[in-house]
Amino acid sequence: DQQVKQNSPSLSVQEGRISILNCDYTNSMFDYFLWYKKYPAEGPTFLISISSIKDKNEDGRFTVFLNKSAKHLSLHIVPSQPGDSAVYFCAASGTISNFGNEKLTFGTGTRLTIIP
Amino acid sequence: DTEVTQTPKHLVMGMTNKKSLKCEQHMGHRAMYWYKQKAKKPPELMFVYSYEKLSINESVPSRFSPECPNSSLLNLHLHALQPEDSALYLCASSLHYRGTYQPQHFGDGTRLSIL
């Protein structure tokens, strides 16, 4: 049962344009949502997160939007740069404890290619 | 540069061998995690340690044995593994909750191959 889904395995975008990566989830108990970026032969790198009480969070070129009623989130990258070419994973976490030992459930990933 | 260091980067072992994977962080994080990632699949949680105590075991076979000797170090002991255990093993760590979400930070992983 895939609770976090990324339905687009790949996406190609021209340099300078906007990249939009999408993610859907089924578990309404998820409280935090994150995006990670992964280069080959490296571990995932944290990009940005959003709490379920918000609908938007922005950090530089990266903005994450959350639509709780649709159980959908998206990552916008603008402008897209060649260094953004990587696999992007959406992840979700339940309510966290004071110990910070929450479980992350990952989506299957979207390979983003930025075309110069 | 990753602040979570995993060694070795690559490991090839036979099904009868015993080996260990090591993970180290010096960020003062008190939660540490082991994930397994198969090719073209997302990372899947195996174990979570919180304040050096095992808090989550995702029904992992006993041929994988985690250990947290101190707050900076996390080991994964391997014994009698099967070919299907070949995968990328990722370690992560995170701060305890401080009123705002503290994300997990990942190492670059150990690529494990079982012959």
mmCIF file of C-alpha atoms in Angstrom:
data_model
loop_
_atom_site.group_PDB
_atom_site.id
_atom_site.type_symbol
_atom_site.label_atom_id
_atom_site.label_comp_id
_atom_site.label_asym_id
_atom_site.label_seq_id
_atom_site.Cartn_x
_atom_site.Cartn_y
_atom_site.Cartn_z
ATOM 1 C CA ASP A 1 0.000 0.000 0.000
ATOM 2 C CA GLN A 2 1.796 3.092 -1.290
ATOM 3 C CA GLN A 3 0.728 5.901 1.044
ATOM 4 C CA VAL A 4 2.824 8.529 -0.740
ATOM 5 C CA LYS A 5 2.763 8.589 -4.521
ATOM 6 C CA GLN A 6 4.646 10.476 -7.165
ATOM 7 C CA ASN A 7 2.913 9.615 -10.411
ATOM 8 C CA SER A 8 5.458 11.170 -12.752
ATOM 9 C CA PRO A 9 8.657 9.102 -12.857
ATOM 10 C CA SER A 10 10.399 11.757 -14.920
ATOM 11 C CA LEU A 11 10.131 15.393 -15.934
ATOM 12 C CA SER A 12 12.152 17.543 -18.337
ATOM 13 C CA VAL A 13 12.178 21.329 -18.077
ATOM 14 C CA GLN A 14 14.039 24.050 -19.931
ATOM 15 C CA GLU A 15 16.611 25.985 -17.940
ATOM 16 C CA GLY A 16 15.117 29.176 -16.518
ATOM 17 C CA ARG A 17 11.547 27.875 -16.586
ATOM 18 C CA ILE A 18 9.476 26.626 -13.666
ATOM 19 C CA SER A 19 9.696 22.978 -12.559
ATOM 20 C CA ILE A 20 6.613 21.588 -10.834
ATOM 21 C CA LEU A 21 6.835 18.243 -9.084
ATOM 22 C CA ASN A 22 3.717 16.638 -7.685
ATOM 23 C CA CYS A 23 2.975 14.269 -4.834
ATOM 24 C CA ASP A 24 -0.228 12.672 -3.532
ATOM 25 C CA TYR A 25 -0.832 10.950 -0.218
ATOM 26 C CA THR A 26 -3.571 8.838 1.242
ATOM 27 C CA ASN A 27 -2.989 8.926 5.004
ATOM 28 C CA SER A 28 -4.810 11.862 6.598
ATOM 29 C CA MET A 29 -2.717 11.395 9.776
ATOM 30 C CA PHE A 30 0.414 12.760 8.116
ATOM 31 C CA ASP A 31 1.457 16.009 9.802
ATOM 32 C CA TYR A 32 4.646 17.071 8.020
ATOM 33 C CA PHE A 33 5.691 16.824 4.427
ATOM 34 C CA LEU A 34 9.179 17.098 3.038
ATOM 35 C CA TRP A 35 11.031 17.174 -0.241
ATOM 36 C CA TYR A 36 14.438 15.578 -0.660
ATOM 37 C CA LYS A 37 16.779 15.778 -3.609
ATOM 38 C CA LYS A 38 19.095 12.909 -4.514
ATOM 39 C CA TYR A 39 22.092 12.847 -6.813
ATOM 40 C CA PRO A 40 23.537 9.508 -7.958
ATOM 41 C CA ALA A 41 25.897 7.906 -5.414
ATOM 42 C CA GLU A 42 24.801 10.368 -2.705
ATOM 43 C CA GLY A 43 22.239 10.244 0.072
ATOM 44 C CA PRO A 44 19.016 12.287 -0.055
ATOM 45 C CA THR A 45 19.477 15.970 0.773
ATOM 46 C CA PHE A 46 16.721 17.802 2.616
ATOM 47 C CA LEU A 47 15.236 20.683 0.594
ATOM 48 C CA ILE A 48 12.125 22.046 2.224
ATOM 49 C CA SER A 49 9.278 20.980 4.500
ATOM 50 C CA ILE A 50 5.748 22.080 5.302
ATOM 51 C CA SER A 51 3.501 21.524 8.269
ATOM 52 C CA SER A 52 -0.073 20.354 7.726
ATOM 53 C CA ILE A 53 -1.321 23.600 9.280
ATOM 54 C CA LYS A 54 0.161 25.631 6.432
ATOM 55 C CA ASP A 55 -0.566 25.718 2.720
ATOM 56 C CA LYS A 56 2.674 27.256 1.484
ATOM 57 C CA ASN A 57 6.320 27.428 2.460
ATOM 58 C CA GLU A 58 9.015 29.207 0.512
ATOM 59 C CA ASP A 59 12.793 29.016 0.634
ATOM 60 C CA GLY A 60 14.659 30.834 -2.103
ATOM 61 C CA ARG A 61 13.882 29.226 -5.453
ATOM 62 C CA PHE A 62 11.885 26.432 -3.815
ATOM 63 C CA THR A 63 8.233 26.673 -2.804
ATOM 64 C CA VAL A 64 6.094 23.839 -1.497
ATOM 65 C CA PHE A 65 2.298 24.014 -1.686
ATOM 66 C CA LEU A 66 -0.015 21.796 0.333
ATOM 67 C CA ASN A 67 -3.672 21.142 -0.472
ATOM 68 C CA LYS A 68 -4.962 19.093 2.458
ATOM 69 C CA SER A 69 -8.456 18.590 1.098
ATOM 70 C CA ALA A 70 -7.009 17.069 -2.077
ATOM 71 C CA LYS A 71 -4.188 15.313 -0.173
ATOM 72 C CA HIS A 72 -1.767 16.806 -2.655
ATOM 73 C CA LEU A 73 1.479 18.703 -2.439
ATOM 74 C CA SER A 74 3.751 20.173 -5.041
ATOM 75 C CA LEU A 75 7.273 21.546 -5.247
ATOM 76 C CA HIS A 76 7.924 24.539 -7.469
ATOM 77 C CA ILE A 77 11.463 25.392 -8.522
ATOM 78 C CA VAL A 78 11.910 28.714 -10.243
ATOM 79 C CA PRO A 79 14.021 29.467 -12.126
ATOM 80 C CA SER A 80 15.220 25.949 -12.866
ATOM 81 C CA GLN A 81 18.982 25.486 -13.125
ATOM 82 C CA PRO A 82 21.094 22.626 -14.559
ATOM 83 C CA GLY A 83 22.250 21.729 -11.032
ATOM 84 C CA ASP A 84 18.642 20.956 -10.146
ATOM 85 C CA SER A 85 18.802 17.817 -12.281
ATOM 86 C CA ALA A 86 18.339 15.001 -9.760
ATOM 87 C CA VAL A 87 15.746 12.619 -8.359
ATOM 88 C CA TYR A 88 13.245 14.328 -6.067
ATOM 89 C CA PHE A 89 11.498 12.401 -3.314
ATOM 90 C CA CYS A 90 8.410 13.534 -1.511
ATOM 91 C CA ALA A 91 8.155 12.232 2.076
ATOM 92 C CA ALA A 92 5.578 12.394 4.845
ATOM 93 C CA SER A 93 5.690 12.063 8.609
ATOM 94 C CA GLY A 94 3.061 11.483 11.256
ATOM 95 C CA THR A 95 2.737 13.557 14.405
ATOM 96 C CA ILE A 96 6.195 13.836 15.888
ATOM 97 C CA SER A 97 7.114 13.190 19.471
ATOM 98 C CA ASN A 98 9.476 15.188 21.638
ATOM 99 C CA PHE A 99 12.090 12.556 20.848
ATOM 100 C CA GLY A 100 12.119 13.390 17.155
ATOM 101 C CA ASN A 101 12.002 9.741 16.166
ATOM 102 C CA GLU A 102 9.317 10.032 13.566
ATOM 103 C CA LYS A 103 8.954 7.612 10.670
ATOM 104 C CA LEU A 104 9.278 9.017 7.162
ATOM 105 C CA THR A 105 7.308 7.466 4.332
ATOM 106 C CA PHE A 106 8.794 8.238 0.925
ATOM 107 C CA GLY A 107 7.254 8.498 -2.511
ATOM 108 C CA THR A 108 8.796 6.669 -5.466
ATOM 109 C CA GLY A 109 10.640 9.720 -6.770
ATOM 110 C CA THR A 110 10.613 11.907 -9.878
ATOM 111 C CA ARG A 111 13.712 12.287 -12.018
ATOM 112 C CA LEU A 112 14.013 15.946 -13.013
ATOM 113 C CA THR A 113 16.179 16.860 -15.987
ATOM 114 C CA ILE A 114 16.913 20.508 -16.686
ATOM 115 C CA ILE A 115 17.674 21.108 -20.341
ATOM 116 C CA PRO A 116 20.237 23.894 -20.958
ATOM 117 C CA ASP B 1 29.581 17.594 2.194
ATOM 118 C CA THR B 2 27.330 15.327 4.209
ATOM 119 C CA GLU B 3 27.493 15.608 8.011
ATOM 120 C CA VAL B 4 26.428 12.001 8.421
ATOM 121 C CA THR B 5 29.351 9.724 7.568
ATOM 122 C CA GLN B 6 28.833 6.129 6.537
ATOM 123 C CA THR B 7 31.520 3.482 6.111
ATOM 124 C CA PRO B 8 32.296 1.553 4.068
ATOM 125 C CA LYS B 9 30.932 3.088 0.852
ATOM 126 C CA HIS B 10 30.840 -0.322 -0.828
ATOM 127 C CA LEU B 11 30.724 -3.811 0.635
ATOM 128 C CA VAL B 12 30.671 -7.190 -1.050
ATOM 129 C CA MET B 13 30.092 -10.193 1.166
ATOM 130 C CA GLY B 14 29.156 -13.836 0.961
ATOM 131 C CA MET B 15 26.048 -15.257 2.533
ATOM 132 C CA THR B 16 27.998 -16.800 5.406
ATOM 133 C CA ASN B 17 30.035 -13.694 6.272
ATOM 134 C CA LYS B 18 29.600 -11.366 9.213
ATOM 135 C CA LYS B 19 30.159 -7.691 8.582
ATOM 136 C CA SER B 20 29.111 -4.339 10.037
ATOM 137 C CA LEU B 21 28.049 -1.010 8.606
ATOM 138 C CA LYS B 22 28.978 2.122 10.510
ATOM 139 C CA CYS B 23 27.324 5.519 10.734
ATOM 140 C CA GLU B 24 28.627 8.559 12.591
ATOM 141 C CA GLN B 25 27.320 12.083 13.183
ATOM 142 C CA HIS B 26 28.594 14.898 15.372
ATOM 143 C CA MET B 27 25.651 17.282 15.100
ATOM 144 C CA GLY B 28 24.250 16.458 18.528
ATOM 145 C CA HIS B 29 21.310 14.620 16.989
ATOM 146 C CA ARG B 30 19.622 12.176 19.365
ATOM 147 C CA ALA B 31 17.582 10.189 16.831
ATOM 148 C CA MET B 32 19.313 7.930 14.302
ATOM 149 C CA TYR B 33 17.835 5.791 11.551
ATOM 150 C CA TRP B 34 18.641 2.943 9.178
ATOM 151 C CA TYR B 35 16.922 2.803 5.788
ATOM 152 C CA LYS B 36 17.186 0.290 2.952
ATOM 153 C CA GLN B 37 16.826 1.411 -0.657
ATOM 154 C CA LYS B 38 16.511 -0.961 -3.589
ATOM 155 C CA ALA B 39 17.127 0.222 -7.136
ATOM 156 C CA LYS B 40 14.433 2.580 -8.488
ATOM 157 C CA LYS B 41 12.538 2.364 -5.183
ATOM 158 C CA PRO B 42 12.145 4.827 -2.302
ATOM 159 C CA PRO B 43 14.064 4.424 0.961
ATOM 160 C CA GLU B 44 12.288 2.138 3.427
ATOM 161 C CA LEU B 45 12.711 2.552 7.158
ATOM 162 C CA MET B 46 14.339 -0.347 9.050
ATOM 163 C CA PHE B 47 15.186 0.916 12.554
ATOM 164 C CA VAL B 48 15.020 4.059 14.664
ATOM 165 C CA TYR B 49 17.112 4.798 17.737
ATOM 166 C CA SER B 50 16.075 7.583 20.065
ATOM 167 C CA TYR B 51 18.461 8.594 22.848
ATOM 168 C CA GLU B 52 20.464 5.420 22.188
ATOM 169 C CA LYS B 53 17.427 3.176 22.659
ATOM 170 C CA LEU B 54 15.730 1.211 19.884
ATOM 171 C CA SER B 55 12.319 2.813 19.417
ATOM 172 C CA ILE B 56 11.155 1.447 16.056
ATOM 173 C CA ASN B 57 11.890 -1.902 14.376
ATOM 174 C CA GLU B 58 9.958 -2.242 11.127
ATOM 175 C CA SER B 59 9.787 -6.053 11.374
ATOM 176 C CA VAL B 60 13.292 -6.415 10.002
ATOM 177 C CA PRO B 61 14.714 -9.994 9.828
ATOM 178 C CA SER B 62 17.061 -10.884 12.671
ATOM 179 C CA ARG B 63 19.995 -11.273 10.267
ATOM 180 C CA PHE B 64 20.143 -7.460 10.575
ATOM 181 C CA SER B 65 21.153 -6.376 14.076
ATOM 182 C CA PRO B 66 21.369 -2.672 14.928
ATOM 183 C CA GLU B 67 23.464 -1.202 17.701
ATOM 184 C CA CYS B 68 23.813 2.329 19.083
ATOM 185 C CA PRO B 69 26.919 2.402 21.320
ATOM 186 C CA ASN B 70 26.655 6.168 21.940
ATOM 187 C CA SER B 71 24.783 9.227 20.743
ATOM 188 C CA SER B 72 27.120 9.764 17.771
ATOM 189 C CA LEU B 73 27.464 6.252 16.461
ATOM 190 C CA LEU B 74 25.104 3.745 14.881
ATOM 191 C CA ASN B 75 26.072 0.297 13.638
ATOM 192 C CA LEU B 76 24.254 -2.317 11.592
ATOM 193 C CA HIS B 77 25.596 -5.840 12.080
ATOM 194 C CA LEU B 78 25.014 -8.228 9.199
ATOM 195 C CA HIS B 79 25.041 -12.022 9.325
ATOM 196 C CA ALA B 80 23.848 -14.734 6.959
ATOM 197 C CA LEU B 81 22.381 -12.277 4.492
ATOM 198 C CA GLN B 82 20.514 -13.316 1.361
ATOM 199 C CA PRO B 83 21.070 -12.081 -2.213
ATOM 200 C CA GLU B 84 17.829 -10.081 -2.003
ATOM 201 C CA ASP B 85 19.414 -8.028 0.794
ATOM 202 C CA SER B 86 21.664 -6.383 -1.780
ATOM 203 C CA ALA B 87 20.740 -2.695 -1.659
ATOM 204 C CA LEU B 88 21.861 0.778 -0.641
ATOM 205 C CA TYR B 89 21.765 1.151 3.149
ATOM 206 C CA LEU B 90 21.229 4.711 4.291
ATOM 207 C CA CYS B 91 21.775 6.159 7.737
ATOM 208 C CA ALA B 92 20.055 9.348 8.881
ATOM 209 C CA SER B 93 19.898 11.458 12.019
ATOM 210 C CA SER B 94 17.706 14.231 13.378
ATOM 211 C CA LEU B 95 17.404 16.598 16.319
ATOM 212 C CA HIS B 96 14.677 15.987 18.826
ATOM 213 C CA TYR B 97 11.581 18.091 18.384
ATOM 214 C CA ARG B 98 12.032 21.737 19.406
ATOM 215 C CA GLY B 99 8.660 23.176 18.577
ATOM 216 C CA THR B 100 9.415 23.116 14.877
ATOM 217 C CA TYR B 101 9.973 20.167 12.609
ATOM 218 C CA GLN B 102 13.568 18.920 12.508
ATOM 219 C CA PRO B 103 14.305 17.091 9.248
ATOM 220 C CA GLN B 104 16.340 13.945 8.915
ATOM 221 C CA HIS B 105 19.814 14.326 7.456
ATOM 222 C CA PHE B 106 21.149 11.419 5.421
ATOM 223 C CA GLY B 107 24.565 9.952 4.789
ATOM 224 C CA ASP B 108 25.657 8.856 1.321
ATOM 225 C CA GLY B 109 24.959 5.217 2.072
ATOM 226 C CA THR B 110 26.729 1.885 1.862
ATOM 227 C CA ARG B 111 26.203 -0.069 -1.348
ATOM 228 C CA LEU B 112 25.931 -3.701 -0.234
ATOM 229 C CA SER B 113 26.215 -6.664 -2.583
ATOM 230 C CA ILE B 114 25.583 -10.216 -1.402
ATOM 231 C CA LEU B 115 27.175 -12.960 -3.457
#
